[in-house]
CSV table of C-alpha atoms in Angstrom, one decimal:
chain,number,residue,atom,x,y,z
A,1,MET,CA,-19.2,-11.6,15.2
A,2,GLN,CA,-21.3,-9.2,17.2
A,3,LYS,CA,-25.0,-9.0,16.8
A,4,THR,CA,-26.1,-5.6,15.3
A,5,PRO,CA,-29.4,-3.8,15.9
A,6,ASP,CA,-32.1,-4.2,13.2
A,7,ASN,CA,-31.5,-0.7,11.9
A,8,ALA,CA,-27.7,-1.2,11.5
A,9,GLU,CA,-25.3,-3.2,9.4
A,10,GLU,CA,-21.6,-4.1,9.7
A,11,THR,CA,-19.5,-1.7,7.8
A,12,PHE,CA,-15.8,-1.3,7.1
A,13,LYS,CA,-14.1,2.0,8.0
A,14,CYS,CA,-11.2,2.2,5.6
A,15,ALA,CA,-7.8,2.5,7.4
A,16,ARG,CA,-6.4,4.6,4.5
A,17,CYS,CA,-9.1,7.2,3.7
A,18,GLY,CA,-11.8,6.8,6.5
A,19,HIS,CA,-14.6,6.0,4.0
A,20,MET,CA,-17.3,3.8,5.5
A,21,PHE,CA,-19.0,1.2,3.3
A,22,ALA,CA,-21.1,-1.9,3.9
A,23,SER,CA,-19.2,-5.2,4.2
A,24,GLU,CA,-22.3,-7.1,2.9
A,25,GLY,CA,-21.1,-10.2,4.8
A,26,ARG,CA,-17.8,-10.3,3.0
A,27,ARG,CA,-14.5,-11.0,4.9
A,28,GLU,CA,-12.7,-8.5,2.7
A,29,ALA,CA,-13.6,-5.8,0.2
A,30,ALA,CA,-11.9,-3.0,-1.7
A,31,CYS,CA,-12.8,0.5,-0.6
A,32,PRO,CA,-14.9,2.1,-3.3
A,33,GLN,CA,-13.2,5.4,-2.5
A,34,CYS,CA,-9.5,4.6,-2.6
A,35,GLY,CA,-9.2,0.9,-3.5
A,36,PHE,CA,-7.6,-0.2,-0.2
A,37,VAL,CA,-8.5,-3.8,0.6
A,38,CYS,CA,-10.2,-3.9,3.9
A,39,THR,CA,-10.4,-7.0,6.2
A,40,ALA,CA,-11.3,-7.2,9.9
A,41,GLN,CA,-7.5,-7.0,10.6
A,42,THR,CA,-6.7,-4.0,8.4
A,43,CYS,CA,-9.8,-1.8,8.9
A,44,ALA,CA,-12.3,-1.2,11.7
A,45,VAL,CA,-15.6,-3.1,11.5
A,46,VAL,CA,-18.4,-0.9,12.9
A,47,GLY,CA,-22.1,-0.9,13.0
A,48,ALA,CA,-23.7,1.9,11.0
A,49,SER,CA,-27.3,2.9,10.3
A,50,ASN,CA,-28.9,1.4,7.2
A,51,GLU,CA,-31.8,3.9,7.3
A,52,GLY,CA,-30.2,6.6,5.2
A,53,TYR,CA,-29.9,9.4,7.7
């Protein structure tokens, strides 16, 4: 697991619809947009700002 900056959090980028959502430390989570189940193997895990820009 990579260390993210203080103003970022790990997010999943859904492989099906492209929606980005916080992983909240979970290993898998259903995309709130389309329901696709994301894991580190099925979706990209990226750092995204948590400052609401």
